[in-house]
């Protein structure tokens, strides 16, 4: 009798596994595109801006990875008002550079962020834009040199690097390799460089990913995902301690936490390719080089040309 019961339970277990197999790992497999149009609504520094641009992904010779670049920025609204209004046309040249100063960056063959490639050019373009404004055309070269030196400091350079890294993680990076079924949650650890504490310094981030549903969106098999990316408190304290031992200077964990913001993200992604259809993010807790903490929200809509309307 006991043998029969065990066989029956084994058969039921095998049946359940057959009906609910382990879901496949999500992988980066964007098909070749010239460039994908993106519409972004971003709130930054108290300003809400809606803009469009093209996101270009091109193979990088010799690395097996890709270079991601932004091009063709156009601003459609500012603070809910059409950007074509004459008053805003005077204001946009001063605000636009803050939103479109986005360096190109590398991603690995499997889609992970791998650093920026043209930060110096982005900084020079930013300085040229501001020095060319009518009321700023007398900025002395010495002052521009001071700004260049400021951007050489990791905490200042991060104001240009972090936003493109965060965006890519919201679009792709947080989801690579995740095996998750609707209604379930997964957590992984990610090691991230922290150059402000030295060229070899890193921090461990915890990334919690929840699968909300599987759905058909614009004619494609998709999955709705949500994530929260934040520093591991214990590892953060260890990093601060290691920095103090190496440098002889103590850095409070709260100050260190300000260099590693918390990011929440949600979006709809294709199961087969991990192409985002739409996504949104909120970043909080980032320390500003000007003092205080910055917060930023963004929503993205991708207009892949082969999707159904």
PDB file of C-alpha atoms in Angstrom:
ATOM      1  CA  UNK A   1       0.000   0.000   0.000  1.00  0.00           C
ATOM      2  CA  UNK A   2       2.803   2.355   0.928  1.00  0.00           C
ATOM      3  CA  UNK A   3       4.599   1.535  -2.340  1.00  0.00           C
ATOM      4  CA  UNK A   4       1.457   2.369  -4.312  1.00  0.00           C
ATOM      5  CA  UNK A   5       1.089   5.712  -2.493  1.00  0.00           C
ATOM      6  CA  UNK A   6       4.695   6.689  -3.165  1.00  0.00           C
ATOM      7  CA  UNK A   7       4.374   5.838  -6.844  1.00  0.00           C
ATOM      8  CA  UNK A   8       1.200   7.883  -7.062  1.00  0.00           C
ATOM      9  CA  UNK A   9       2.883  10.893  -5.419  1.00  0.00           C
ATOM     10  CA  UNK A  10       5.863  10.578  -7.769  1.00  0.00           C
ATOM     11  CA  UNK A  11       3.537  10.497 -10.756  1.00  0.00           C
ATOM     12  CA  UNK A  12       1.715  13.606  -9.529  1.00  0.00           C
ATOM     13  CA  UNK A  13       5.028  15.406  -9.003  1.00  0.00           C
ATOM     14  CA  UNK A  14       6.229  14.535 -12.499  1.00  0.00           C
ATOM     15  CA  UNK A  15       2.935  15.758 -13.940  1.00  0.00           C
ATOM     16  CA  UNK A  16       3.237  19.074 -12.095  1.00  0.00           C
ATOM     17  CA  UNK A  17       6.794  19.590 -13.381  1.00  0.00           C
ATOM     18  CA  UNK A  18       5.672  18.878 -16.927  1.00  0.00           C
ATOM     19  CA  UNK A  19       2.893  21.451 -16.616  1.00  0.00           C
ATOM     20  CA  UNK A  20       5.079  24.106 -14.946  1.00  0.00           C
ATOM     21  CA  UNK A  21       8.617  23.840 -16.403  1.00  0.00           C
ATOM     22  CA  UNK A  22      11.325  26.252 -15.345  1.00  0.00           C
ATOM     23  CA  UNK A  23      10.924  29.407 -17.419  1.00  0.00           C
ATOM     24  CA  UNK A  24      13.762  30.204 -19.852  1.00  0.00           C
ATOM     25  CA  UNK A  25      16.317  32.831 -18.868  1.00  0.00           C
ATOM     26  CA  UNK A  26      15.675  36.260 -20.332  1.00  0.00           C
ATOM     27  CA  UNK A  27      18.439  37.278 -22.734  1.00  0.00           C
ATOM     28  CA  UNK A  28      19.508  40.328 -24.680  1.00  0.00           C
ATOM     29  CA  UNK A  29      18.837  39.671 -28.361  1.00  0.00           C
ATOM     30  CA  UNK A  30      17.813  42.939 -29.977  1.00  0.00           C
ATOM     31  CA  UNK A  31      17.568  42.465 -33.744  1.00  0.00           C
ATOM     32  CA  UNK A  32      19.555  44.727 -36.030  1.00  0.00           C
ATOM     33  CA  UNK A  33      18.001  48.184 -36.334  1.00  0.00           C
ATOM     34  CA  UNK A  34      19.238  51.428 -37.819  1.00  0.00           C
ATOM     35  CA  UNK A  35      17.931  53.300 -34.771  1.00  0.00           C
ATOM     36  CA  UNK A  36      14.804  53.079 -32.632  1.00  0.00           C
ATOM     37  CA  UNK A  37      12.790  56.247 -31.907  1.00  0.00           C
ATOM     38  CA  UNK A  38      12.236  56.848 -28.191  1.00  0.00           C
ATOM     39  CA  UNK A  39       9.855  59.252 -26.483  1.00  0.00           C
ATOM     40  CA  UNK A  40      10.980  60.190 -22.976  1.00  0.00           C
ATOM     41  CA  UNK A  41       9.302  62.227 -20.272  1.00  0.00           C
ATOM     42  CA  UNK A  42      11.857  63.143 -17.627  1.00  0.00           C
ATOM     43  CA  UNK A  43      11.665  65.091 -14.371  1.00  0.00           C
ATOM     44  CA  UNK A  44      15.069  66.334 -13.299  1.00  0.00           C
ATOM     45  CA  UNK A  45      16.107  69.245 -11.137  1.00  0.00           C
ATOM     46  CA  UNK A  46      12.481  70.274 -10.732  1.00  0.00           C
ATOM     47  CA  UNK A  47      11.932  70.511 -14.501  1.00  0.00           C
ATOM     48  CA  UNK A  48       9.672  68.148 -16.454  1.00  0.00           C
ATOM     49  CA  UNK A  49      10.676  67.778 -20.078  1.00  0.00           C
ATOM     50  CA  UNK A  50       9.231  65.640 -22.851  1.00  0.00           C
ATOM     51  CA  UNK A  51      11.606  64.871 -25.684  1.00  0.00           C
ATOM     52  CA  UNK A  52      12.232  62.447 -28.491  1.00  0.00           C
ATOM     53  CA  UNK A  53      15.498  60.998 -29.762  1.00  0.00           C
ATOM     54  CA  UNK A  54      16.867  57.974 -31.600  1.00  0.00           C
ATOM     55  CA  UNK A  55      18.744  55.223 -29.822  1.00  0.00           C
ATOM     56  CA  UNK A  56      21.363  53.583 -32.012  1.00  0.00           C
ATOM     57  CA  UNK A  57      22.988  50.199 -31.287  1.00  0.00           C
ATOM     58  CA  UNK A  58      26.052  49.325 -33.389  1.00  0.00           C
ATOM     59  CA  UNK A  59      28.564  46.449 -33.161  1.00  0.00           C
ATOM     60  CA  UNK A  60      31.914  47.418 -31.648  1.00  0.00           C
ATOM     61  CA  UNK A  61      34.802  46.056 -33.667  1.00  0.00           C
ATOM     62  CA  UNK A  62      36.991  43.580 -31.821  1.00  0.00           C
ATOM     63  CA  UNK A  63      34.950  43.337 -28.620  1.00  0.00           C
ATOM     64  CA  UNK A  64      31.924  41.322 -29.647  1.00  0.00           C
ATOM     65  CA  UNK A  65      29.833  43.934 -27.856  1.00  0.00           C
ATOM     66  CA  UNK A  66      28.002  47.049 -28.966  1.00  0.00           C
ATOM     67  CA  UNK A  67      28.101  50.833 -28.713  1.00  0.00           C
ATOM     68  CA  UNK A  68      24.876  52.625 -27.768  1.00  0.00           C
ATOM     69  CA  UNK A  69      24.483  56.252 -28.788  1.00  0.00           C
ATOM     70  CA  UNK A  70      21.815  58.949 -28.612  1.00  0.00           C
ATOM     71  CA  UNK A  71      21.028  61.223 -31.541  1.00  0.00           C
ATOM     72  CA  UNK A  72      18.474  63.648 -32.941  1.00  0.00           C
ATOM     73  CA  UNK A  73      17.135  65.182 -29.721  1.00  0.00           C
ATOM     74  CA  UNK A  74      13.941  67.194 -30.092  1.00  0.00           C
ATOM     75  CA  UNK A  75      12.039  68.783 -27.211  1.00  0.00           C
ATOM     76  CA  UNK A  76       8.257  68.701 -27.408  1.00  0.00           C
ATOM     77  CA  UNK A  77       7.173  70.157 -24.063  1.00  0.00           C
ATOM     78  CA  UNK A  78       8.504  71.783 -20.916  1.00  0.00           C
ATOM     79  CA  UNK A  79       6.486  71.811 -17.713  1.00  0.00           C
ATOM     80  CA  UNK A  80       3.447  70.621 -19.652  1.00  0.00           C
ATOM     81  CA  UNK A  81       3.648  73.520 -22.125  1.00  0.00           C
ATOM     82  CA  UNK A  82       4.452  73.063 -25.843  1.00  0.00           C
ATOM     83  CA  UNK A  83       8.122  73.661 -26.522  1.00  0.00           C
ATOM     84  CA  UNK A  84       7.180  75.725 -29.588  1.00  0.00           C
ATOM     85  CA  UNK A  85       5.936  78.609 -27.412  1.00  0.00           C
ATOM     86  CA  UNK A  86       8.180  81.657 -27.989  1.00  0.00           C
ATOM     87  CA  UNK A  87       8.918  82.081 -24.283  1.00  0.00           C
ATOM     88  CA  UNK A  88      10.109  78.489 -24.000  1.00  0.00           C
ATOM     89  CA  UNK A  89      12.165  78.764 -27.163  1.00  0.00           C
ATOM     90  CA  UNK A  90      14.271  81.323 -25.282  1.00  0.00           C
ATOM     91  CA  UNK A  91      14.538  79.075 -22.219  1.00  0.00           C
ATOM     92  CA  UNK A  92      15.238  75.719 -23.876  1.00  0.00           C
ATOM     93  CA  UNK A  93      18.850  76.455 -24.941  1.00  0.00           C
ATOM     94  CA  UNK A  94      19.741  76.773 -21.251  1.00  0.00           C
ATOM     95  CA  UNK A  95      17.850  73.677 -20.115  1.00  0.00           C
ATOM     96  CA  UNK A  96      18.267  71.306 -23.062  1.00  0.00           C
ATOM     97  CA  UNK A  97      22.003  70.573 -22.528  1.00  0.00           C
ATOM     98  CA  UNK A  98      21.265  69.176 -19.064  1.00  0.00           C
ATOM     99  CA  UNK A  99      19.019  66.523 -20.619  1.00  0.00           C
ATOM    100  CA  UNK A 100      20.853  65.721 -23.845  1.00  0.00           C
ATOM    101  CA  UNK A 101      24.401  65.513 -22.435  1.00  0.00           C
ATOM    102  CA  UNK A 102      24.475  61.710 -22.681  1.00  0.00           C
ATOM    103  CA  UNK A 103      27.741  60.036 -23.586  1.00  0.00           C
ATOM    104  CA  UNK A 104      27.722  56.980 -25.815  1.00  0.00           C
ATOM    105  CA  UNK A 105      28.449  53.796 -23.922  1.00  0.00           C
ATOM    106  CA  UNK A 106      29.459  50.183 -24.436  1.00  0.00           C
ATOM    107  CA  UNK A 107      27.424  47.098 -23.681  1.00  0.00           C
ATOM    108  CA  UNK A 108      28.804  43.574 -23.629  1.00  0.00           C
ATOM    109  CA  UNK A 109      27.703  40.863 -26.055  1.00  0.00           C
ATOM    110  CA  UNK A 110      25.120  39.716 -23.515  1.00  0.00           C
ATOM    111  CA  UNK A 111      23.833  43.271 -23.016  1.00  0.00           C
ATOM    112  CA  UNK A 112      25.467  44.435 -19.788  1.00  0.00           C
ATOM    113  CA  UNK A 113      26.583  48.054 -19.349  1.00  0.00           C
ATOM    114  CA  UNK A 114      30.361  48.280 -19.914  1.00  0.00           C
ATOM    115  CA  UNK A 115      31.274  51.967 -19.470  1.00  0.00           C
ATOM    116  CA  UNK A 116      31.151  55.166 -21.498  1.00  0.00           C
ATOM    117  CA  UNK A 117      33.271  55.789 -24.582  1.00  0.00           C
ATOM    118  CA  UNK A 118      33.253  59.531 -25.274  1.00  0.00           C
ATOM    119  CA  UNK A 119      32.912  61.378 -21.963  1.00  0.00           C
ATOM    120  CA  UNK A 120      35.469  64.062 -22.902  1.00  0.00           C
ATOM    121  CA  UNK A 121      33.605  64.830 -26.119  1.00  0.00           C
ATOM    122  CA  UNK A 122      30.325  65.066 -24.227  1.00  0.00           C
ATOM    123  CA  UNK A 123      31.860  67.498 -21.734  1.00  0.00           C
ATOM    124  CA  UNK A 124      33.346  69.660 -24.503  1.00  0.00           C
ATOM    125  CA  UNK A 125      30.020  69.711 -26.333  1.00  0.00           C
ATOM    126  CA  UNK A 126      28.296  70.795 -23.126  1.00  0.00           C
ATOM    127  CA  UNK A 127      30.795  73.610 -22.575  1.00  0.00           C
ATOM    128  CA  UNK A 128      30.564  74.750 -26.191  1.00  0.00           C
ATOM    129  CA  UNK A 129      26.781  74.903 -25.955  1.00  0.00           C
ATOM    130  CA  UNK A 130      26.805  77.090 -22.864  1.00  0.00           C
ATOM    131  CA  UNK A 131      29.703  79.308 -23.938  1.00  0.00           C
ATOM    132  CA  UNK A 132      27.859  79.963 -27.214  1.00  0.00           C
ATOM    133  CA  UNK A 133      24.775  81.428 -25.554  1.00  0.00           C
ATOM    134  CA  UNK A 134      24.344  85.152 -26.124  1.00  0.00           C
ATOM    135  CA  UNK A 135      24.602  86.081 -22.448  1.00  0.00           C
ATOM    136  CA  UNK A 136      27.454  83.675 -21.716  1.00  0.00           C
ATOM    137  CA  UNK A 137      29.731  84.262 -24.704  1.00  0.00           C
ATOM    138  CA  UNK A 138      32.339  86.042 -22.571  1.00  0.00           C
ATOM    139  CA  UNK A 139      33.093  83.059 -20.318  1.00  0.00           C
ATOM    140  CA  UNK A 140      36.890  83.121 -19.914  1.00  0.00           C
ATOM    141  CA  UNK A 141      38.881  80.063 -20.951  1.00  0.00           C
ATOM    142  CA  UNK A 142      40.286  79.825 -17.423  1.00  0.00           C
ATOM    143  CA  UNK A 143      36.802  79.267 -16.062  1.00  0.00           C
ATOM    144  CA  UNK A 144      36.106  76.603 -18.685  1.00  0.00           C
ATOM    145  CA  UNK A 145      39.319  74.863 -17.613  1.00  0.00           C
ATOM    146  CA  UNK A 146      38.074  74.830 -14.018  1.00  0.00           C
ATOM    147  CA  UNK A 147      34.878  73.148 -15.169  1.00  0.00           C
ATOM    148  CA  UNK A 148      36.868  70.554 -17.145  1.00  0.00           C
ATOM    149  CA  UNK A 149      38.944  69.826 -14.039  1.00  0.00           C
ATOM    150  CA  UNK A 150      35.768  69.469 -11.997  1.00  0.00           C
ATOM    151  CA  UNK A 151      34.467  66.820 -14.414  1.00  0.00           C
ATOM    152  CA  UNK A 152      37.731  64.925 -13.915  1.00  0.00           C
ATOM    153  CA  UNK A 153      36.553  64.217 -10.364  1.00  0.00           C
ATOM    154  CA  UNK A 154      34.595  60.942 -10.240  1.00  0.00           C
ATOM    155  CA  UNK A 155      31.719  62.381  -8.206  1.00  0.00           C
ATOM    156  CA  UNK A 156      31.143  65.085 -10.843  1.00  0.00           C
ATOM    157  CA  UNK A 157      31.701  62.837 -13.867  1.00  0.00           C
ATOM    158  CA  UNK A 158      29.134  60.461 -12.387  1.00  0.00           C
ATOM    159  CA  UNK A 159      26.427  63.073 -13.023  1.00  0.00           C
ATOM    160  CA  UNK A 160      26.850  62.266 -16.736  1.00  0.00           C
ATOM    161  CA  UNK A 161      27.678  58.553 -16.465  1.00  0.00           C
ATOM    162  CA  UNK A 162      25.098  57.391 -13.914  1.00  0.00           C
ATOM    163  CA  UNK A 163      21.999  58.479 -15.881  1.00  0.00           C
ATOM    164  CA  UNK A 164      22.944  56.516 -19.023  1.00  0.00           C
ATOM    165  CA  UNK A 165      23.879  53.473 -16.935  1.00  0.00           C
ATOM    166  CA  UNK A 166      20.587  53.698 -15.028  1.00  0.00           C
ATOM    167  CA  UNK A 167      18.581  54.011 -18.246  1.00  0.00           C
ATOM    168  CA  UNK A 168      20.274  50.991 -19.804  1.00  0.00           C
ATOM    169  CA  UNK A 169      19.673  48.904 -16.684  1.00  0.00           C
ATOM    170  CA  UNK A 170      15.998  49.893 -16.753  1.00  0.00           C
ATOM    171  CA  UNK A 171      15.765  48.917 -20.428  1.00  0.00           C
ATOM    172  CA  UNK A 172      17.913  45.774 -20.353  1.00  0.00           C
ATOM    173  CA  UNK A 173      20.505  45.243 -17.629  1.00  0.00           C
ATOM    174  CA  UNK A 174      18.306  44.438 -14.631  1.00  0.00           C
ATOM    175  CA  UNK A 175      16.543  41.622 -16.466  1.00  0.00           C
ATOM    176  CA  UNK A 176      19.389  39.691 -18.138  1.00  0.00           C
ATOM    177  CA  UNK A 177      19.485  36.041 -17.097  1.00  0.00           C
ATOM    178  CA  UNK A 178      16.414  36.258 -14.908  1.00  0.00           C
ATOM    179  CA  UNK A 179      14.377  33.041 -14.775  1.00  0.00           C
ATOM    180  CA  UNK A 180      11.035  34.024 -13.379  1.00  0.00           C
ATOM    181  CA  UNK A 181       7.382  33.070 -13.800  1.00  0.00           C
ATOM    182  CA  UNK A 182       4.439  35.461 -13.412  1.00  0.00           C
ATOM    183  CA  UNK A 183       3.644  36.118  -9.775  1.00  0.00           C
ATOM    184  CA  UNK A 184       7.141  35.263  -8.525  1.00  0.00           C
ATOM    185  CA  UNK A 185      10.076  37.328  -7.260  1.00  0.00           C
ATOM    186  CA  UNK A 186      13.816  36.800  -7.695  1.00  0.00           C
ATOM    187  CA  UNK A 187      16.824  38.535  -6.135  1.00  0.00           C
ATOM    188  CA  UNK A 188      20.366  38.768  -7.474  1.00  0.00           C
ATOM    189  CA  UNK A 189      23.539  40.599  -6.476  1.00  0.00           C
ATOM    190  CA  UNK A 190      25.441  42.855  -8.865  1.00  0.00           C
ATOM    191  CA  UNK A 191      28.957  44.193  -8.383  1.00  0.00           C
ATOM    192  CA  UNK A 192      29.326  47.807  -9.479  1.00  0.00           C
ATOM    193  CA  UNK A 193      32.514  49.922  -9.744  1.00  0.00           C
ATOM    194  CA  UNK A 194      32.772  52.884  -7.373  1.00  0.00           C
ATOM    195  CA  UNK A 195      35.694  54.900  -8.817  1.00  0.00           C
ATOM    196  CA  UNK A 196      35.282  57.772  -6.365  1.00  0.00           C
ATOM    197  CA  UNK A 197      36.834  55.463  -3.748  1.00  0.00           C
ATOM    198  CA  UNK A 198      39.634  54.278  -6.016  1.00  0.00           C
ATOM    199  CA  UNK A 199      40.102  52.514  -9.374  1.00  0.00           C
ATOM    200  CA  UNK A 200      39.544  49.050  -7.858  1.00  0.00           C
ATOM    201  CA  UNK A 201      36.683  49.950  -5.483  1.00  0.00           C
ATOM    202  CA  UNK A 202      33.348  48.211  -5.982  1.00  0.00           C
ATOM    203  CA  UNK A 203      29.995  48.005  -4.252  1.00  0.00           C
ATOM    204  CA  UNK A 204      27.484  45.166  -4.114  1.00  0.00           C
ATOM    205  CA  UNK A 205      23.947  46.041  -5.170  1.00  0.00           C
ATOM    206  CA  UNK A 206      20.870  43.958  -4.487  1.00  0.00           C
ATOM    207  CA  UNK A 207      18.442  43.759  -7.395  1.00  0.00           C
ATOM    208  CA  UNK A 208      14.975  42.419  -6.626  1.00  0.00           C
ATOM    209  CA  UNK A 209      12.960  41.500  -9.713  1.00  0.00           C
ATOM    210  CA  UNK A 210       9.241  40.694  -9.761  1.00  0.00           C
ATOM    211  CA  UNK A 211       7.346  39.296 -12.721  1.00  0.00           C
ATOM    212  CA  UNK A 212       3.869  40.815 -12.717  1.00  0.00           C
ATOM    213  CA  UNK A 213       2.288  39.195 -15.758  1.00  0.00           C
ATOM    214  CA  UNK A 214       2.806  37.686 -19.191  1.00  0.00           C
ATOM    215  CA  UNK A 215       0.848  39.384 -21.926  1.00  0.00           C
ATOM    216  CA  UNK A 216       0.534  40.138 -25.624  1.00  0.00           C
ATOM    217  CA  UNK A 217       1.578  43.733 -26.270  1.00  0.00           C
ATOM    218  CA  UNK A 218       1.605  45.270 -29.743  1.00  0.00           C
ATOM    219  CA  UNK A 219       1.432  41.801 -31.247  1.00  0.00           C
ATOM    220  CA  UNK A 220       4.405  40.344 -29.324  1.00  0.00           C
ATOM    221  CA  UNK A 221       4.765  37.853 -26.462  1.00  0.00           C
ATOM    222  CA  UNK A 222       5.798  40.081 -23.552  1.00  0.00           C
ATOM    223  CA  UNK A 223       6.360  40.113 -19.832  1.00  0.00           C
ATOM    224  CA  UNK A 224       5.768  42.928 -17.347  1.00  0.00           C
ATOM    225  CA  UNK A 225       8.655  43.253 -14.879  1.00  0.00           C
ATOM    226  CA  UNK A 226       9.374  45.384 -11.836  1.00  0.00           C
ATOM    227  CA  UNK A 227      12.731  45.868 -10.087  1.00  0.00           C
ATOM    228  CA  UNK A 228      14.330  47.614  -7.145  1.00  0.00           C
ATOM    229  CA  UNK A 229      18.102  48.177  -7.179  1.00  0.00           C
ATOM    230  CA  UNK A 230      19.780  49.305  -3.953  1.00  0.00           C
ATOM    231  CA  UNK A 231      23.088  48.941  -2.113  1.00  0.00           C
ATOM    232  CA  UNK A 232      23.424  46.047   0.334  1.00  0.00           C
ATOM    233  CA  UNK A 233      23.663  47.786   3.765  1.00  0.00           C
ATOM    234  CA  UNK A 234      26.200  45.340   5.234  1.00  0.00           C
ATOM    235  CA  UNK A 235      28.424  45.394   2.151  1.00  0.00           C
ATOM    236  CA  UNK A 236      28.146  49.191   2.089  1.00  0.00           C
ATOM    237  CA  UNK A 237      29.508  49.379   5.620  1.00  0.00           C
ATOM    238  CA  UNK A 238      32.333  46.991   4.658  1.00  0.00           C
ATOM    239  CA  UNK A 239      33.227  49.192   1.679  1.00  0.00           C
ATOM    240  CA  UNK A 240      33.350  52.284   3.892  1.00  0.00           C
ATOM    241  CA  UNK A 241      35.588  50.451   6.379  1.00  0.00           C
ATOM    242  CA  UNK A 242      37.949  49.210   3.653  1.00  0.00           C
ATOM    243  CA  UNK A 243      38.219  52.742   2.233  1.00  0.00           C
ATOM    244  CA  UNK A 244      39.071  54.137   5.695  1.00  0.00           C
ATOM    245  CA  UNK A 245      41.822  51.542   6.192  1.00  0.00           C
ATOM    246  CA  UNK A 246      43.328  52.189   2.750  1.00  0.00           C
ATOM    247  CA  UNK A 247      43.114  55.986   2.746  1.00  0.00           C
ATOM    248  CA  UNK A 248      43.290  56.911   6.408  1.00  0.00           C
ATOM    249  CA  UNK A 249      40.062  58.873   5.989  1.00  0.00           C
ATOM    250  CA  UNK A 250      36.719  57.762   7.310  1.00  0.00           C
ATOM    251  CA  UNK A 251      33.589  58.116   5.232  1.00  0.00           C
ATOM    252  CA  UNK A 252      30.196  57.681   6.914  1.00  0.00           C
ATOM    253  CA  UNK A 253      28.014  54.950   5.423  1.00  0.00           C
ATOM    254  CA  UNK A 254      25.226  57.509   4.955  1.00  0.00           C
ATOM    255  CA  UNK A 255      27.519  59.644   2.797  1.00  0.00           C
ATOM    256  CA  UNK A 256      28.555  56.594   0.800  1.00  0.00           C
ATOM    257  CA  UNK A 257      24.916  55.637   0.308  1.00  0.00           C
ATOM    258  CA  UNK A 258      24.381  58.982  -1.406  1.00  0.00           C
ATOM    259  CA  UNK A 259      26.781  57.872  -4.149  1.00  0.00           C
ATOM    260  CA  UNK A 260      24.728  54.746  -4.857  1.00  0.00           C
ATOM    261  CA  UNK A 261      21.098  55.762  -5.413  1.00  0.00           C
ATOM    262  CA  UNK A 262      18.072  53.505  -5.161  1.00  0.00           C
ATOM    263  CA  UNK A 263      16.365  52.840  -8.506  1.00  0.00           C
ATOM    264  CA  UNK A 264      12.877  51.425  -8.990  1.00  0.00           C
ATOM    265  CA  UNK A 265      11.829  50.361 -12.479  1.00  0.00           C
ATOM    266  CA  UNK A 266       8.904  48.762 -14.271  1.00  0.00           C
ATOM    267  CA  UNK A 267       8.244  47.993 -17.904  1.00  0.00           C
ATOM    268  CA  UNK A 268       6.971  45.713 -20.646  1.00  0.00           C
ATOM    269  CA  UNK A 269       9.608  43.617 -22.451  1.00  0.00           C
ATOM    270  CA  UNK A 270       9.606  41.033 -25.224  1.00  0.00           C
ATOM    271  CA  UNK A 271      10.237  37.527 -23.900  1.00  0.00           C
ATOM    272  CA  UNK A 272      12.402  36.431 -26.847  1.00  0.00           C
ATOM    273  CA  UNK A 273      14.588  39.515 -27.300  1.00  0.00           C
ATOM    274  CA  UNK A 274      14.230  41.639 -24.144  1.00  0.00           C
ATOM    275  CA  UNK A 275      13.322  44.636 -26.305  1.00  0.00           C
ATOM    276  CA  UNK A 276      11.511  47.208 -24.131  1.00  0.00           C
ATOM    277  CA  UNK A 277       8.160  48.490 -25.370  1.00  0.00           C
ATOM    278  CA  UNK A 278       7.681  50.942 -22.529  1.00  0.00           C
ATOM    279  CA  UNK A 279       9.385  51.498 -19.191  1.00  0.00           C
ATOM    280  CA  UNK A 280       9.524  53.895 -16.296  1.00  0.00           C
ATOM    281  CA  UNK A 281      11.978  54.507 -13.476  1.00  0.00           C
ATOM    282  CA  UNK A 282      12.456  56.515 -10.323  1.00  0.00           C
ATOM    283  CA  UNK A 283      15.885  57.229  -8.859  1.00  0.00           C
ATOM    284  CA  UNK A 284      16.204  58.595  -5.334  1.00  0.00           C
ATOM    285  CA  UNK A 285      18.978  59.277  -2.865  1.00  0.00           C
ATOM    286  CA  UNK A 286      21.728  60.331  -5.289  1.00  0.00           C
ATOM    287  CA  UNK A 287      24.021  62.898  -3.693  1.00  0.00           C
ATOM    288  CA  UNK A 288      24.380  66.074  -5.741  1.00  0.00           C
ATOM    289  CA  UNK A 289      27.878  67.578  -6.195  1.00  0.00           C
ATOM    290  CA  UNK A 290      26.204  70.900  -5.421  1.00  0.00           C
ATOM    291  CA  UNK A 291      24.908  69.605  -2.101  1.00  0.00           C
ATOM    292  CA  UNK A 292      21.690  67.847  -1.114  1.00  0.00           C
ATOM    293  CA  UNK A 293      20.059  64.891  -2.859  1.00  0.00           C
ATOM    294  CA  UNK A 294      18.745  64.618  -6.398  1.00  0.00           C
ATOM    295  CA  UNK A 295      15.656  62.708  -7.448  1.00  0.00           C
ATOM    296  CA  UNK A 296      14.736  61.792 -11.016  1.00  0.00           C
ATOM    297  CA  UNK A 297      11.775  60.143 -12.736  1.00  0.00           C
ATOM    298  CA  UNK A 298      11.575  59.031 -16.350  1.00  0.00           C
ATOM    299  CA  UNK A 299       9.106  57.306 -18.652  1.00  0.00           C
ATOM    300  CA  UNK A 300      10.121  55.781 -21.994  1.00  0.00           C
ATOM    301  CA  UNK A 301       8.130  54.606 -25.007  1.00  0.00           C
ATOM    302  CA  UNK A 302       9.994  52.734 -27.765  1.00  0.00           C
ATOM    303  CA  UNK A 303       8.587  52.906 -31.287  1.00  0.00           C
ATOM    304  CA  UNK A 304      10.130  49.756 -32.821  1.00  0.00           C
ATOM    305  CA  UNK A 305       9.146  49.970 -36.510  1.00  0.00           C
ATOM    306  CA  UNK A 306       8.085  46.319 -36.793  1.00  0.00           C
ATOM    307  CA  UNK A 307       5.523  46.383 -33.960  1.00  0.00           C
ATOM    308  CA  UNK A 308       1.757  46.370 -34.452  1.00  0.00           C
ATOM    309  CA  UNK A 309      -0.064  49.600 -33.729  1.00  0.00           C
TER     310      UNK A 309
END
